[in-house]
Tab-separated table of C-alpha atoms in Angstrom:
chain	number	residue	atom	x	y	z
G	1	UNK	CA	-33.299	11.905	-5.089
G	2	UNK	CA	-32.196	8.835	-3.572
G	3	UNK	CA	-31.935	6.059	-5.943
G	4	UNK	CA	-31.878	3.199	-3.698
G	5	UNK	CA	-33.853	3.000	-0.625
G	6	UNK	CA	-32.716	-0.066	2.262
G	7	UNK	CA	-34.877	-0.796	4.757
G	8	UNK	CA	-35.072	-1.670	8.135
G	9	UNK	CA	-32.207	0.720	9.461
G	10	UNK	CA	-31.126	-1.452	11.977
G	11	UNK	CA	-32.596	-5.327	12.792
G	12	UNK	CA	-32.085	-7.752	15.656
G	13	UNK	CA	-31.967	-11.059	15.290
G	14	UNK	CA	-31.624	-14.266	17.764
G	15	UNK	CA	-29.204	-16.874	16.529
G	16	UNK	CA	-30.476	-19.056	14.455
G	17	UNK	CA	-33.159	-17.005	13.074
G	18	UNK	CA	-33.955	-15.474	9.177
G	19	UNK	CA	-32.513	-11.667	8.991
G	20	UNK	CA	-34.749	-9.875	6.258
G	21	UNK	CA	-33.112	-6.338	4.746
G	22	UNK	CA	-34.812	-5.052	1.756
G	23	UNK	CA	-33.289	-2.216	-1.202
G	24	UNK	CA	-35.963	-0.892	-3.441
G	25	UNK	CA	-34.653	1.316	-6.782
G	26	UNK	CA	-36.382	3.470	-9.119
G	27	UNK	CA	-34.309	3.423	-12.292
G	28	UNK	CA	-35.154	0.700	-14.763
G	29	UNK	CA	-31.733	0.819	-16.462
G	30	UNK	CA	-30.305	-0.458	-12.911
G	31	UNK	CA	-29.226	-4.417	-13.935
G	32	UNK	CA	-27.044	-5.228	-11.135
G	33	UNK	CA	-27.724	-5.604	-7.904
G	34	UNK	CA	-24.775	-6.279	-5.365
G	35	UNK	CA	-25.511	-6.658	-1.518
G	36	UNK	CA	-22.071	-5.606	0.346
G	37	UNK	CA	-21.020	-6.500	4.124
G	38	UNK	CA	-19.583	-3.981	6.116
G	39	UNK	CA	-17.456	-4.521	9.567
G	40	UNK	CA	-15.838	-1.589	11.640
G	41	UNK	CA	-13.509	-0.245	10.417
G	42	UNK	CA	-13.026	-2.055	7.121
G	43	UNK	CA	-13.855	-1.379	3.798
G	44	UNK	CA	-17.451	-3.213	2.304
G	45	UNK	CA	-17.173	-6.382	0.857
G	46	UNK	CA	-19.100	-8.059	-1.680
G	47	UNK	CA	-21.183	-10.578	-0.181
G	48	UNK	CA	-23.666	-12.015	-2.873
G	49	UNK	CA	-24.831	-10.112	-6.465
G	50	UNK	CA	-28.040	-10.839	-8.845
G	51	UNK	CA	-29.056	-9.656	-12.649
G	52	UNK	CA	-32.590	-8.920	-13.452
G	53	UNK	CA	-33.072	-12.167	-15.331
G	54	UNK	CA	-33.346	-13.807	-12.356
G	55	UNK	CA	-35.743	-14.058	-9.537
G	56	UNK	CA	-33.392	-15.459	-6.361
G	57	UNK	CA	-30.056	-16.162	-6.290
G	58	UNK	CA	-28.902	-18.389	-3.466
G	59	UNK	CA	-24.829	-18.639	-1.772
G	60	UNK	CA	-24.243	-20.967	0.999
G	61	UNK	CA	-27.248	-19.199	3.872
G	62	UNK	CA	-27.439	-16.270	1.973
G	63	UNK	CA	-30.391	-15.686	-0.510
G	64	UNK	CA	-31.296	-12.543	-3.105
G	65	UNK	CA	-34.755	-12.063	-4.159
G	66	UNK	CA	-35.474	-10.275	-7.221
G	67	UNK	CA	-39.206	-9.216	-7.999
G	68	UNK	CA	-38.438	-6.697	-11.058
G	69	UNK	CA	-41.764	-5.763	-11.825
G	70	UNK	CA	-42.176	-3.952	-8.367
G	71	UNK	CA	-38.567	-2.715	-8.397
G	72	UNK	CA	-37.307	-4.633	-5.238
G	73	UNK	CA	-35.013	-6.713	-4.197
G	74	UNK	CA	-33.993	-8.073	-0.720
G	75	UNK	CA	-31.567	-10.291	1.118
G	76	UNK	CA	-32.028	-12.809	3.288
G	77	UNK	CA	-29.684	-14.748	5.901
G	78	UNK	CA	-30.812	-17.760	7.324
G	79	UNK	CA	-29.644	-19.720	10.477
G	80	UNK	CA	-28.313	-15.889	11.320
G	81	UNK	CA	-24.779	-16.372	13.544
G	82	UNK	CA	-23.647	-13.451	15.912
G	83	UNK	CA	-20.570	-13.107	13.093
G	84	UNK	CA	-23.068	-11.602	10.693
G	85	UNK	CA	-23.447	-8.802	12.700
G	86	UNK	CA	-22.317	-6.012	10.582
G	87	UNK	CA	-23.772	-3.189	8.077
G	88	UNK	CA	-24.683	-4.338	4.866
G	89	UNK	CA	-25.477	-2.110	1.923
G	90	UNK	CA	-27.374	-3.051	-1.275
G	91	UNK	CA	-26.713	-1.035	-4.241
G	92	UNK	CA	-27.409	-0.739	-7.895
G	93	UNK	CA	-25.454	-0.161	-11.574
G	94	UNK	CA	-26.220	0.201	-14.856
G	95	UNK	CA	-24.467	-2.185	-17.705
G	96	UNK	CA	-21.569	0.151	-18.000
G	97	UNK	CA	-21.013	-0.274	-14.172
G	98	UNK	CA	-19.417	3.527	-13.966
G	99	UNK	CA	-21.510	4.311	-11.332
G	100	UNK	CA	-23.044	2.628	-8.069
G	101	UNK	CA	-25.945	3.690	-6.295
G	102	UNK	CA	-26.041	2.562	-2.659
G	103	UNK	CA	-28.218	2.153	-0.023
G	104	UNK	CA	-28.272	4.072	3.206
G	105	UNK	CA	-27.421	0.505	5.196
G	106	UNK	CA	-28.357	-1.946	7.716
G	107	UNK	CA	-27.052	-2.678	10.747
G	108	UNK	CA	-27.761	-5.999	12.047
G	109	UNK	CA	-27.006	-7.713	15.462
G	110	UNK	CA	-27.388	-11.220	16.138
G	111	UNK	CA	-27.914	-12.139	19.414
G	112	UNK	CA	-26.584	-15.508	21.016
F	1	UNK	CA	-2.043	-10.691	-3.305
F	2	UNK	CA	-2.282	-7.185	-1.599
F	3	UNK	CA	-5.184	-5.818	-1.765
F	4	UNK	CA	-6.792	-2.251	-1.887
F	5	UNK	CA	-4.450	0.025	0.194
F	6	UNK	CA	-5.388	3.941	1.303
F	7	UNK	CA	-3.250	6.435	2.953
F	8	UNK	CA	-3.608	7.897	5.226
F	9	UNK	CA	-5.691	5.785	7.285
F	10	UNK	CA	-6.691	9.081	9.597
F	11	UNK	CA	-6.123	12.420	8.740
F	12	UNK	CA	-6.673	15.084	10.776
F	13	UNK	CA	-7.127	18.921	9.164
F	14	UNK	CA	-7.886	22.212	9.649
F	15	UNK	CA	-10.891	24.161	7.889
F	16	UNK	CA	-9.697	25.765	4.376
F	17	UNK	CA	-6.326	23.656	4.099
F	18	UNK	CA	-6.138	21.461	1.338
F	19	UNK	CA	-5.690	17.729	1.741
F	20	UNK	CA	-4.638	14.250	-0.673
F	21	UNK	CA	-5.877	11.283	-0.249
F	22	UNK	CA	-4.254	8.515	-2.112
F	23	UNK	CA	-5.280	4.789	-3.194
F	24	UNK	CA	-2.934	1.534	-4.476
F	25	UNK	CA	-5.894	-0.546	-6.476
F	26	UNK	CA	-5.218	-4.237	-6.659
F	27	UNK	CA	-2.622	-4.952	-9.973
F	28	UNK	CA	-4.028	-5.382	-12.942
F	29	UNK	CA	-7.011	-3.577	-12.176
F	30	UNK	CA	-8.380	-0.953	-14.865
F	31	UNK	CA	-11.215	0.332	-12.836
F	32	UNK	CA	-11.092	2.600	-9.672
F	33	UNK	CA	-14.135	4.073	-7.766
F	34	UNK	CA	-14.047	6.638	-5.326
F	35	UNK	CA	-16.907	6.984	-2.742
F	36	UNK	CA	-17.359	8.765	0.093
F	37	UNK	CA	-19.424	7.473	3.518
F	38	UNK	CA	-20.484	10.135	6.337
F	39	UNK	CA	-21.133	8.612	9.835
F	40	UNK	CA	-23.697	6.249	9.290
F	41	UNK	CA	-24.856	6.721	5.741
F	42	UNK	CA	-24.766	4.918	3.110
F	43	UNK	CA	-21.836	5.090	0.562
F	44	UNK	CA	-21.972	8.160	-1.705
F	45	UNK	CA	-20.287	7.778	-5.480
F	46	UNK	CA	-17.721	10.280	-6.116
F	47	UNK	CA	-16.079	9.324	-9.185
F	48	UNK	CA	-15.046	6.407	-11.453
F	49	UNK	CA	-11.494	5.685	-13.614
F	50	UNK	CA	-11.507	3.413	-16.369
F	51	UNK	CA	-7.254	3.405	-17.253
F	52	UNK	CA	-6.482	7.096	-16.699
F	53	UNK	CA	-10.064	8.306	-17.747
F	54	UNK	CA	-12.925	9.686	-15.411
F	55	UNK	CA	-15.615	10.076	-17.876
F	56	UNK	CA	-18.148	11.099	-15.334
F	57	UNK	CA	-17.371	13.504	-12.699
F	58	UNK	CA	-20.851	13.839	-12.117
F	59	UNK	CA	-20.264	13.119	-8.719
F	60	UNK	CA	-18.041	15.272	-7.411
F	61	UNK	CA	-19.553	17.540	-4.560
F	62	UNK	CA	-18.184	20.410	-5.719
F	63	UNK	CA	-14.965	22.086	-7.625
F	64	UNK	CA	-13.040	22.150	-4.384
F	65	UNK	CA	-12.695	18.158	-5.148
F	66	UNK	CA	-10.628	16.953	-7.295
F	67	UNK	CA	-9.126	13.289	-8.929
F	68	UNK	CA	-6.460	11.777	-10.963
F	69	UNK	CA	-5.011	8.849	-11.816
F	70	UNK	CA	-1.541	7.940	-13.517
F	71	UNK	CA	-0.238	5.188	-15.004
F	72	UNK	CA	-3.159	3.285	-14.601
F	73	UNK	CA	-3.067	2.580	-11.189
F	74	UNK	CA	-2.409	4.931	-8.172
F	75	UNK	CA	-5.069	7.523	-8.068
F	76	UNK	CA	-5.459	10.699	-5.839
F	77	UNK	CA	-8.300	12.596	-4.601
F	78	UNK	CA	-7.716	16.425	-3.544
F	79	UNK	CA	-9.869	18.379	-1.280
F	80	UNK	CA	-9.352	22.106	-1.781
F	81	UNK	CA	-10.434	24.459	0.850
F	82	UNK	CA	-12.155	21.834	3.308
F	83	UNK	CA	-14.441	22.399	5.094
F	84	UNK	CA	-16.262	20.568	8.082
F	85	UNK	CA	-19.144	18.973	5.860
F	86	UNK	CA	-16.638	17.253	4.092
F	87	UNK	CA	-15.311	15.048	7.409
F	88	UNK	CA	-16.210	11.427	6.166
F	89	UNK	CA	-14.807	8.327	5.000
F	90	UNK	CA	-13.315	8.321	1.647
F	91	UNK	CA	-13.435	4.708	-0.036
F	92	UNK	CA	-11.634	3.885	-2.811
F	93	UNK	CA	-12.508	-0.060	-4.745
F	94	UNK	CA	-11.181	-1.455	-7.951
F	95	UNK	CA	-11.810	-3.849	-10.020
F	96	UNK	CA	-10.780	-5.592	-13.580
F	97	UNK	CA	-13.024	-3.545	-15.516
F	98	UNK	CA	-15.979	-3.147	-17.466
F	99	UNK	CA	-17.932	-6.083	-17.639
F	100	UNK	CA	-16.134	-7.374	-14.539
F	101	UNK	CA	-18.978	-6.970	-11.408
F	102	UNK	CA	-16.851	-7.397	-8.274
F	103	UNK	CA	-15.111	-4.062	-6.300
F	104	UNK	CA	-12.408	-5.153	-3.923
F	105	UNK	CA	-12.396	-1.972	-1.458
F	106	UNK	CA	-9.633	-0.245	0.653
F	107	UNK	CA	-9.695	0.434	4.259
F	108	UNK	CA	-10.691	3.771	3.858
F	109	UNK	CA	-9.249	7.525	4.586
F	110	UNK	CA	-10.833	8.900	8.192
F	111	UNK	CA	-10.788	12.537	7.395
F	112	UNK	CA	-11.335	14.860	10.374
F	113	UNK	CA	-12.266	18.900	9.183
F	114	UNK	CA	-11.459	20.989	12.048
């Protein structure tokens, strides 16, 4: 059973414009949520990371909202630039943070 | 600092030989995660150090795969007996430890089955 499910598999965006991914998880003990950015042939990279306790966390044009009772959470990247194309993954730990659960990915491509 | 390194950056095998894959985690980092990511899937969790320790190997595909780490720091994974499902990339990330969020990850191992 997959634990966390990312939507859209791959999105096109013009420059400028708001790219929407979105991660939803079915394990309530899950209380962190990191999104990571992936470029070929490198390794993912954290990009921006939220706790339960809050609804939206927000890092330079890059935003995480958090809506707990429906077990979703999605990222958003505003005034999108053609070097944000890349994969990005959402995943999802427990408190212990043994174990992450991620997301099947996103690839996004920003136009010019 | 030097971050995450993995060798070998491509490795090429045939079916049923056995391969290593090794990973340098940044210094000072306790934790170590191994994942592994098939072409255009998601990352899959193999298994996690915390020092030497791998209390859940939960995630191991099978018994053909193997992990250790020593002294804290480099850590190997062993394929036994591979075989073509297992071509992927193998990740490896550390970070400080528990109660530290953030896993720095290596390049990745490109292993080819064959």
């Amino acid at each position: 059973q997959q634990q966390v499910k990312q939507s859209p598999q791959s999105l096109i965006v013009q420059k400028g414009g708001i790219s929407i991914i979105n991660c939803a998880y079915e394990n309530t003990a899950f209380d962190y949520f990191p999104w990571y950015q992936q470029f070929p042939g490198k390794g993912p990279a954290l990009l921006i990371a939220i706790r339960p306790d809050v609804s939206e966390k927000k890092e330079g044009r890059f935003t995480i909202s958090f809506n707990k009772s429906a077990k979703q959470f999605s990222l958003h990247i505003m005034d999108s630039q053609p070097g944000d194309s890349a994969t990005y993954f959402c995943a999802a730990s427990n408190s212990g943070f043994n174990k992450f659960y991620f997301g099947s990915g996103t690839k996004l491509n920003v136009k010019p | 600092g030097a971050g995450v390194s993995q060798s070998p950056s491509n490795k090429v095998t045939e079916k049923g030989k056995d391969v290593e894959l090794r990973c340098d985690p940044i210094s000072g980092h306790t934790a170590l995660y191994w994942y592994r990511q098939s072409l255009g899937q998601g990352l899959e969790f193999l298994i996690y150090f915390q020092g030497n320790s791998a209390p859940d190997k939960s995630g191991l595909p099978s018994d053909r795969f193997s992990a250790e780490r020593t002294g804290g720091s480099v850590s190997t994974l062993t394929i036994q007996r591979t075989q073509q499902e297992d071509s992927a990339v193998y990740l490896c990330a550390s970070s400080f430890g528990q109660g530290t969020y953030e896993q720095y990850f290596g390049p990745g191992t490109r292993l080819t089955v064959t």
